[in-house]
Short mmCIF file of C-alpha atoms and ligand atoms in Angstrom, two decimals:
data_model
loop_
_atom_site.label_atom_id
_atom_site.label_comp_id
_atom_site.label_asym_id
_atom_site.label_seq_id
_atom_site.Cartn_x
_atom_site.Cartn_y
_atom_site.Cartn_z
CA MET A 1 -7.57 -0.96 -1.95
CA LYS A 2 -11.05 -2.44 -2.22
CA ILE A 3 -12.36 -5.05 -4.59
CA ASN A 4 -16.18 -5.13 -4.45
CA GLY A 5 -16.10 -3.40 -1.10
CA THR A 6 -13.61 -5.81 0.52
CA PRO A 7 -10.24 -4.31 1.37
CA TYR A 8 -7.22 -6.12 -0.12
CA ARG A 9 -3.44 -5.66 -0.33
CA SER A 10 -1.74 -7.37 -3.29
CA VAL A 11 0.19 -9.70 -1.10
CA TRP A 12 -0.81 -11.20 2.35
CA ILE A 13 -0.17 -14.12 4.57
CA ASN A 14 -2.73 -16.94 4.46
CA GLU A 15 -4.53 -16.51 7.77
CA LYS A 16 -5.39 -20.25 7.81
CA ASP A 17 -1.85 -21.58 8.07
CA GLY A 18 0.01 -18.36 9.02
CA TRP A 19 2.98 -18.98 6.71
CA SER A 20 2.01 -19.47 3.02
CA VAL A 21 1.88 -16.33 0.89
CA HIS A 22 -1.18 -15.17 -1.19
CA ILE A 23 -1.01 -13.01 -4.30
CA PHE A 24 -3.42 -12.37 -7.18
CA ASP A 25 -2.51 -14.13 -10.49
CA GLN A 26 -2.10 -10.86 -12.48
CA THR A 27 -1.84 -12.90 -15.73
CA ARG A 28 -5.55 -13.77 -15.37
CA LEU A 29 -6.84 -10.24 -14.78
CA PRO A 30 -9.15 -8.52 -15.69
CA PHE A 31 -11.33 -11.37 -16.55
CA SER A 32 -10.60 -13.72 -13.53
CA LEU A 33 -9.65 -12.83 -10.09
CA ASP A 34 -7.45 -15.83 -9.06
CA ILE A 35 -5.69 -16.00 -5.70
CA LEU A 36 -2.44 -17.94 -5.84
CA GLN A 37 -0.96 -19.67 -2.80
CA LEU A 38 2.78 -19.56 -2.78
CA THR A 39 4.46 -22.17 -0.49
CA SER A 40 8.10 -22.17 -1.46
CA ALA A 41 10.85 -19.85 -2.78
CA GLN A 42 10.59 -21.62 -6.11
CA ASP A 43 6.84 -20.68 -6.27
CA VAL A 44 7.77 -17.07 -5.61
CA ALA A 45 10.54 -17.16 -8.26
CA HIS A 46 8.12 -18.70 -10.83
CA ALA A 47 5.45 -16.12 -10.06
CA ILE A 48 7.83 -13.14 -10.46
CA ARG A 49 9.47 -14.61 -13.68
CA THR A 50 6.10 -15.24 -15.39
CA MET A 51 4.70 -11.96 -14.08
CA GLN A 52 1.77 -13.54 -12.17
CA VAL A 53 3.00 -10.86 -9.76
CA ARG A 54 4.74 -7.71 -11.10
CA GLY A 55 5.31 -4.22 -10.35
CA ALA A 56 8.73 -2.88 -8.88
CA PRO A 57 7.68 -2.61 -5.14
CA LEU A 58 5.46 -5.60 -5.24
CA ILE A 59 8.10 -8.00 -6.51
CA GLY A 60 10.46 -6.75 -3.94
CA ALA A 61 7.87 -7.40 -1.14
CA VAL A 62 6.88 -10.81 -2.48
CA ALA A 63 10.57 -11.78 -2.94
CA ALA A 64 11.11 -10.85 0.77
CA TYR A 65 8.41 -13.40 1.78
CA GLY A 66 10.03 -15.79 -0.72
CA LEU A 67 13.17 -15.82 1.46
CA ALA A 68 11.04 -16.40 4.51
CA LEU A 69 9.61 -19.39 2.79
CA ALA A 70 12.97 -20.64 1.82
CA LEU A 71 14.14 -20.41 5.45
CA ARG A 72 11.24 -22.51 6.64
CA HIS A 73 12.77 -25.22 4.43
CA GLU A 74 16.39 -24.65 5.45
CA SER A 75 17.71 -21.61 7.47
CA SER A 76 21.67 -22.31 7.23
CA ASP A 77 23.90 -19.47 5.87
CA THR A 78 24.49 -21.35 2.76
CA ALA A 79 20.79 -22.06 1.98
CA MET A 80 19.83 -18.51 2.86
CA GLU A 81 22.53 -16.97 0.57
CA GLU A 82 21.71 -19.35 -2.34
CA GLN A 83 18.04 -18.68 -2.18
CA ALA A 84 18.61 -14.83 -2.01
CA VAL A 85 20.73 -15.00 -5.14
CA MET A 86 18.02 -17.07 -6.85
CA LEU A 87 15.20 -14.69 -5.92
CA ALA A 88 17.23 -11.53 -6.78
CA ALA A 89 18.03 -12.91 -10.25
CA THR A 90 14.33 -13.35 -11.24
CA ARG A 91 14.03 -9.97 -12.87
CA PRO A 92 16.97 -7.46 -13.52
CA THR A 93 15.51 -4.03 -13.86
CA ALA A 94 13.43 -3.15 -10.88
CA ILE A 95 15.93 -2.16 -8.14
CA ASN A 96 13.28 -2.80 -5.40
CA LEU A 97 13.93 -6.60 -5.82
CA ARG A 98 17.60 -6.31 -5.04
CA TRP A 99 16.77 -3.72 -2.32
CA ALA A 100 14.32 -5.95 -0.58
CA ILE A 101 16.64 -9.03 -0.70
CA ASP A 102 19.61 -6.98 0.58
CA ARG A 103 17.44 -5.62 3.39
CA MET A 104 16.28 -9.03 4.40
CA LEU A 105 19.83 -10.47 4.39
CA ALA A 106 21.15 -7.56 6.45
CA HIS A 107 18.41 -8.29 9.07
CA LEU A 108 18.90 -12.09 9.05
CA ARG A 109 22.58 -12.75 8.67
CA PRO A 110 23.39 -11.79 12.30
CA LEU A 111 20.76 -14.10 13.70
CA PRO A 112 21.19 -17.82 14.63
CA ALA A 113 19.53 -20.07 12.11
CA ASP A 114 16.76 -21.06 14.48
CA LYS A 115 15.62 -17.40 14.87
CA ARG A 116 15.65 -16.63 11.25
CA VAL A 117 12.07 -17.77 10.05
CA ALA A 118 10.11 -15.67 12.49
CA ALA A 119 12.43 -12.80 11.97
CA ALA A 120 12.13 -13.06 8.10
CA TYR A 121 8.30 -12.99 8.27
CA ALA A 122 8.35 -10.00 10.55
CA GLU A 123 10.77 -8.08 8.35
CA ALA A 124 8.82 -8.91 5.14
CA GLY A 125 5.89 -7.68 6.93
CA ARG A 126 7.57 -4.34 7.79
CA ILE A 127 8.64 -3.98 4.09
CA CYS A 128 4.94 -4.47 3.10
CA ASP A 129 3.65 -1.83 5.74
CA GLU A 130 6.26 0.59 4.75
CA ASP A 131 5.47 0.29 0.99
CA ALA A 132 1.83 0.86 1.65
CA ALA A 133 2.48 3.85 3.80
CA GLN A 134 5.06 5.33 1.33
CA ASN A 135 2.57 5.02 -1.52
CA GLU A 136 -0.18 6.73 0.48
CA ALA A 137 2.17 9.59 1.06
CA ILE A 138 3.00 9.58 -2.69
CA GLY A 139 -0.78 9.93 -3.24
CA ARG A 140 -1.04 12.93 -0.98
CA HIS A 141 2.02 14.71 -2.64
CA GLY A 142 0.74 13.92 -6.11
CA LEU A 143 -2.73 15.04 -5.28
CA SER A 144 -1.44 18.56 -4.79
CA LEU A 145 -0.23 18.61 -8.37
CA ILE A 146 -3.61 17.51 -9.63
CA ARG A 147 -5.29 20.20 -7.53
CA ASP A 148 -2.79 22.85 -9.08
CA ILE A 149 -3.96 21.71 -12.56
CA ALA A 150 -7.67 21.96 -11.51
CA LYS A 151 -7.05 25.58 -10.45
CA THR A 152 -5.84 26.47 -14.03
CA LYS A 153 -9.08 25.12 -15.72
CA PRO A 154 -12.66 26.25 -15.49
CA ALA A 155 -14.33 24.98 -12.28
CA GLY A 156 -15.49 21.40 -12.68
CA SER A 157 -13.89 20.90 -16.10
CA GLN A 158 -12.22 17.47 -16.78
CA ILE A 159 -8.62 16.99 -15.69
CA ASN A 160 -7.08 14.67 -18.34
CA LEU A 161 -4.20 12.53 -17.07
CA LEU A 162 -2.25 9.99 -19.14
CA THR A 163 -0.53 6.95 -17.62
CA HIS A 164 1.62 4.18 -19.02
CA CYS A 165 1.76 0.57 -17.87
CA ASN A 166 0.31 -0.22 -14.39
CA ALA A 167 1.64 1.62 -11.44
CA GLY A 168 -1.40 1.05 -9.49
CA TRP A 169 -2.18 -0.68 -6.10
CA ILE A 170 -1.70 -3.93 -7.78
CA ALA A 171 1.94 -3.06 -8.68
CA THR A 172 2.65 -2.40 -5.07
CA VAL A 173 1.52 -3.71 -1.72
CA ASP A 174 -1.17 -1.01 -1.63
CA TRP A 175 -2.39 2.36 -3.09
CA GLY A 176 0.13 2.17 -6.09
CA THR A 177 2.51 5.03 -7.10
CA ALA A 178 1.28 6.80 -10.38
CA LEU A 179 -2.39 5.97 -9.49
CA ALA A 180 -2.33 6.83 -5.81
CA PRO A 181 -2.74 10.61 -6.47
CA ILE A 182 -5.51 9.80 -9.05
CA TYR A 183 -7.46 7.71 -6.56
CA MET A 184 -7.24 10.52 -4.08
CA ALA A 185 -8.23 13.19 -6.49
CA HIS A 186 -11.17 11.19 -7.63
CA ASP A 187 -12.23 10.50 -4.02
CA GLU A 188 -12.18 14.16 -3.13
CA GLY A 189 -14.38 14.97 -6.17
CA LEU A 190 -12.03 16.30 -8.61
CA ASN A 191 -13.21 15.51 -12.09
CA VAL A 192 -10.29 13.45 -13.29
CA HIS A 193 -10.22 11.22 -16.39
CA VAL A 194 -7.33 8.84 -17.27
CA TRP A 195 -5.96 8.04 -20.72
CA VAL A 196 -4.70 4.47 -20.17
CA ASP A 197 -1.95 3.43 -22.50
CA GLU A 198 -2.67 -0.44 -23.42
CA THR A 199 1.17 -0.88 -22.87
CA ARG A 200 2.07 -3.58 -25.28
CA PRO A 201 3.17 -6.22 -25.31
CA ARG A 202 2.07 -7.33 -21.76
CA ASN A 203 -0.80 -4.86 -21.83
CA GLN A 204 -0.53 -4.05 -18.19
CA GLY A 205 -2.50 -0.87 -18.94
CA ALA A 206 -5.33 -2.40 -20.88
CA ALA A 207 -5.68 -5.27 -18.47
CA LEU A 208 -4.61 -4.00 -15.07
CA THR A 209 -4.82 -0.16 -14.95
CA ALA A 210 -8.23 -0.17 -16.65
CA TRP A 211 -9.35 -2.90 -14.19
CA GLU A 212 -8.18 -0.93 -11.24
CA LEU A 213 -9.65 2.34 -12.33
CA GLY A 214 -12.99 0.69 -13.30
CA SER A 215 -13.12 -1.12 -10.02
CA HIS A 216 -12.72 2.30 -8.15
CA GLY A 217 -15.05 4.13 -10.51
CA VAL A 218 -12.45 6.43 -12.03
CA PRO A 219 -13.26 7.47 -15.54
CA HIS A 220 -10.72 6.23 -17.99
CA THR A 221 -10.29 5.56 -21.72
CA VAL A 222 -7.86 2.77 -23.01
CA ILE A 223 -5.80 3.91 -25.91
CA ALA A 224 -3.21 2.55 -28.21
CA ASP A 225 0.25 3.15 -26.97
CA ASN A 226 0.84 5.30 -30.19
CA ALA A 227 -2.10 7.62 -29.53
CA GLY A 228 -0.63 9.58 -26.57
CA GLY A 229 1.37 12.10 -28.76
CA HIS A 230 -1.56 12.87 -30.91
CA LEU A 231 -3.70 13.55 -27.80
CA MET A 232 -1.01 15.84 -26.27
CA GLN A 233 -0.81 17.74 -29.57
CA HIS A 234 -4.65 18.35 -29.38
CA GLY A 235 -4.52 19.60 -25.82
CA GLN A 236 -6.26 16.46 -24.49
CA VAL A 237 -3.52 15.73 -21.76
CA ASP A 238 -2.94 18.06 -18.75
CA MET A 239 -0.30 15.82 -17.08
CA VAL A 240 1.43 12.52 -17.64
CA ILE A 241 2.05 10.55 -14.50
CA VAL A 242 3.92 7.18 -14.48
CA GLY A 243 5.66 4.77 -12.16
CA THR A 244 9.14 3.52 -12.39
CA ASP A 245 11.33 0.46 -11.78
CA ARG A 246 14.60 2.29 -11.05
CA VAL A 247 15.58 5.98 -10.80
CA THR A 248 19.27 6.92 -10.84
CA ARG A 249 20.63 9.50 -8.35
CA THR A 250 20.72 11.93 -11.11
CA GLY A 251 16.94 11.48 -11.96
CA ASP A 252 17.07 9.20 -14.98
CA VAL A 253 13.95 6.94 -15.01
CA ALA A 254 13.79 3.24 -16.04
CA ASN A 255 10.15 2.34 -16.65
CA LYS A 256 8.06 0.11 -18.88
CA ILE A 257 8.91 0.18 -22.59
CA GLY A 258 7.39 3.19 -24.40
CA THR A 259 7.76 5.59 -21.37
CA TYR A 260 10.62 7.44 -23.07
CA LEU A 261 8.54 7.95 -26.13
CA LYS A 262 5.74 9.58 -24.09
CA ALA A 263 8.22 11.83 -22.32
CA LEU A 264 9.43 13.03 -25.73
CA ALA A 265 5.93 13.74 -26.89
CA ALA A 266 5.21 15.44 -23.58
CA GLN A 267 8.28 17.73 -23.84
CA ASP A 268 7.33 18.67 -27.49
CA ASN A 269 3.90 19.68 -26.32
CA ALA A 270 4.85 21.29 -22.90
CA VAL A 271 2.85 18.67 -20.99
CA PRO A 272 4.19 18.06 -17.44
CA PHE A 273 5.72 14.54 -17.14
CA TRP A 274 5.76 13.42 -13.58
CA VAL A 275 7.16 10.18 -12.16
CA ALA A 276 5.93 8.64 -8.90
CA LEU A 277 8.20 6.46 -6.75
CA PRO A 278 8.91 5.25 -3.30
CA SER A 279 12.61 5.76 -2.26
CA THR A 280 13.03 2.03 -2.44
CA THR A 281 13.14 2.55 -6.18
CA ILE A 282 16.10 5.04 -6.19
CA ASP A 283 19.42 3.45 -7.10
CA TRP A 284 22.01 5.75 -5.42
CA THR A 285 24.85 3.81 -6.95
CA VAL A 286 23.96 4.67 -10.58
CA ALA A 287 24.37 7.98 -12.26
CA ASN A 288 23.73 7.26 -16.05
CA GLY A 289 20.44 5.33 -16.53
CA VAL A 290 20.88 4.85 -20.18
CA THR A 291 24.31 3.13 -19.97
CA GLU A 292 24.12 1.51 -16.53
CA ILE A 293 20.45 0.28 -15.85
CA PRO A 294 20.08 -3.38 -17.04
CA ILE A 295 17.17 -3.63 -19.41
CA GLU A 296 15.15 -6.91 -19.10
CA GLU A 297 14.87 -8.81 -22.45
CA ARG A 298 11.69 -10.99 -22.37
CA SER A 299 10.64 -13.64 -24.71
CA GLY A 300 9.71 -12.76 -28.22
CA SER A 301 6.55 -14.95 -27.71
CA GLU A 302 5.10 -11.97 -25.88
CA ILE A 303 5.24 -10.02 -29.08
CA THR A 304 4.14 -12.71 -31.43
CA HIS A 305 1.26 -13.75 -29.27
CA ILE A 306 -1.48 -11.95 -27.31
CA SER A 307 -3.71 -13.15 -24.50
CA GLY A 308 -7.37 -12.34 -23.93
CA ARG A 309 -10.89 -13.61 -23.54
CA ASP A 310 -12.45 -15.01 -26.71
CA GLU A 311 -16.13 -14.80 -27.79
CA ARG A 312 -16.78 -18.04 -25.79
CA GLY A 313 -15.48 -16.34 -22.64
CA THR A 314 -12.39 -18.53 -22.55
CA LEU A 315 -8.96 -17.04 -21.71
CA SER A 316 -6.79 -17.85 -24.64
CA LYS A 317 -3.58 -16.89 -26.54
CA VAL A 318 -3.48 -16.23 -30.24
CA GLN A 319 -0.69 -15.61 -32.67
CA ILE A 320 -0.55 -12.28 -34.34
CA THR A 321 2.53 -12.44 -36.34
CA PRO A 322 3.57 -14.68 -39.37
CA ASP A 323 5.19 -17.98 -38.63
CA GLY A 324 8.98 -17.44 -38.77
CA SER A 325 8.94 -13.71 -38.03
CA LYS A 326 11.49 -12.73 -35.44
CA ALA A 327 10.48 -10.54 -32.42
CA ALA A 328 12.57 -8.48 -30.02
CA ASN A 329 11.18 -7.67 -26.66
CA PRO A 330 13.02 -5.12 -24.44
CA ALA A 331 10.75 -4.67 -21.47
CA PHE A 332 11.99 -1.29 -20.22
CA ASP A 333 13.59 1.90 -21.54
CA VAL A 334 15.18 4.80 -19.76
CA THR A 335 13.86 8.32 -19.81
CA PRO A 336 16.72 10.90 -19.29
CA ALA A 337 16.04 13.18 -16.40
CA ARG A 338 16.02 16.17 -18.75
CA LEU A 339 12.57 15.06 -20.00
CA VAL A 340 11.16 14.57 -16.49
CA THR A 341 9.38 17.51 -14.94
CA GLY A 342 9.66 16.10 -11.45
CA LEU A 343 9.67 13.16 -9.12
CA ILE A 344 6.85 12.38 -6.61
CA THR A 345 8.26 10.58 -3.49
CA GLU A 346 6.91 9.79 -0.10
CA ARG A 347 8.82 12.80 1.23
CA GLY A 348 7.43 15.17 -1.34
CA CYS A 349 8.07 16.39 -5.02
CA CYS A 350 11.43 17.25 -6.31
CA ALA A 351 13.21 18.01 -9.55
CA ALA A 352 14.59 15.02 -11.43
CA THR A 353 18.17 16.06 -10.44
CA GLU A 354 20.84 15.01 -7.91
CA ASP A 355 20.18 18.05 -5.94
CA GLY A 356 16.52 17.56 -6.03
CA LEU A 357 16.73 14.03 -4.77
CA LYS A 358 19.35 15.09 -2.11
CA SER A 359 17.01 17.89 -0.89
CA LEU A 360 14.47 15.12 0.06
CA PHE A 361 16.96 12.36 1.02
CA PRO A 362 19.94 14.39 2.65
CA GLU A 363 21.06 11.22 4.39
CA GLN A 364 22.12 9.61 1.17
C1 LIG B 401 4.91 0.88 -9.19
S1 LIG B 401 6.03 0.05 -10.13
C2 LIG B 401 5.21 -0.17 -11.65
C3 LIG B 401 6.20 -0.45 -12.68
O1 LIG B 401 6.49 -1.83 -12.94
C4 LIG B 401 6.00 -2.25 -14.19
O2 LIG B 401 6.92 -3.21 -14.78
P1 LIG B 401 6.30 -4.73 -14.72
O3 LIG B 401 4.96 -4.74 -15.10
O4 LIG B 401 7.16 -5.38 -15.97
O5 LIG B 401 6.64 -5.33 -13.46
C5 LIG B 401 6.02 -0.95 -14.98
O6 LIG B 401 7.30 -0.68 -15.46
C6 LIG B 401 5.56 -0.04 -13.95
O7 LIG B 401 5.66 1.33 -14.25
#
């Protein structure tokens, strides 16, 4: 996507040296656009753990380059396996991370050690190109849903969408998942408006989705996480569209904490609840999301403290809870398939069911 007219992806190889990896430091957005140069697998692991880089497809792509960086240092079998385990362990919920590492290992294990570095960069590049193409396709399929909503409303009236967290281009290599259809609808002239859940505690909505939509000129309103149900009760939401970190073969959806509550409110108000995902986010080995998907528990300090820009324009962090108060911070929840209207994938839309997914992915 473009930033001030310049096209960017959210991960790229430094053209000056041809091997170091560039990402945006997403913990500094929306107030500062800082490019981070990653030169080792340890740099990549730190960036993923601290959420300088985040978003299910993107952490998979960056971890793939992390393995390439590791192989530049040492390309033996033992070193490669050890670094792969280290990178895969950086965050537990998004299946894309495991998927990307497994794909890299399957490609690299058969190769002699002296061929692995070049092959790793090439495969990581393919992972990036495929993600961007898949998300563009998700955009086209999701666009048809938004067009259908437009047909049910008076010509030109506002189409109100609600999204949770950030599933935009900066959560992927390009285009995004939940936001891709929104960008395309806006670009073709549909009158879309987005309710942006702030998405406590890391505020990916308030900081990242709002920044993305504002940069692209898409009308949007940031709301408290707890406001969505009220808006749905008052007919202010035509469709909920979110991303995901892992979808089971039966259609259960793991996503940022709070998604489940939005799905409950959507069902109670007969608001369509759609989930956008590339097939790299499907975990075909898991049937029951609630009992089988590992939920990341992050530091309580993300609850007790909040970051932002103060009145002097300085990025700072302040405490918002009393000294000594405990905090619990599950980072994801699982929305049962029964609450999901449908899934938007690169191959089209389907029901959030095993048959629905198999209809699009019969090879599985
Ligand atoms: C397109 S995947 C976006 C997905 O990833 C986010 O999690 P995090 O910001 O913790 O990496 C969130 O669950 C989004 O829906």
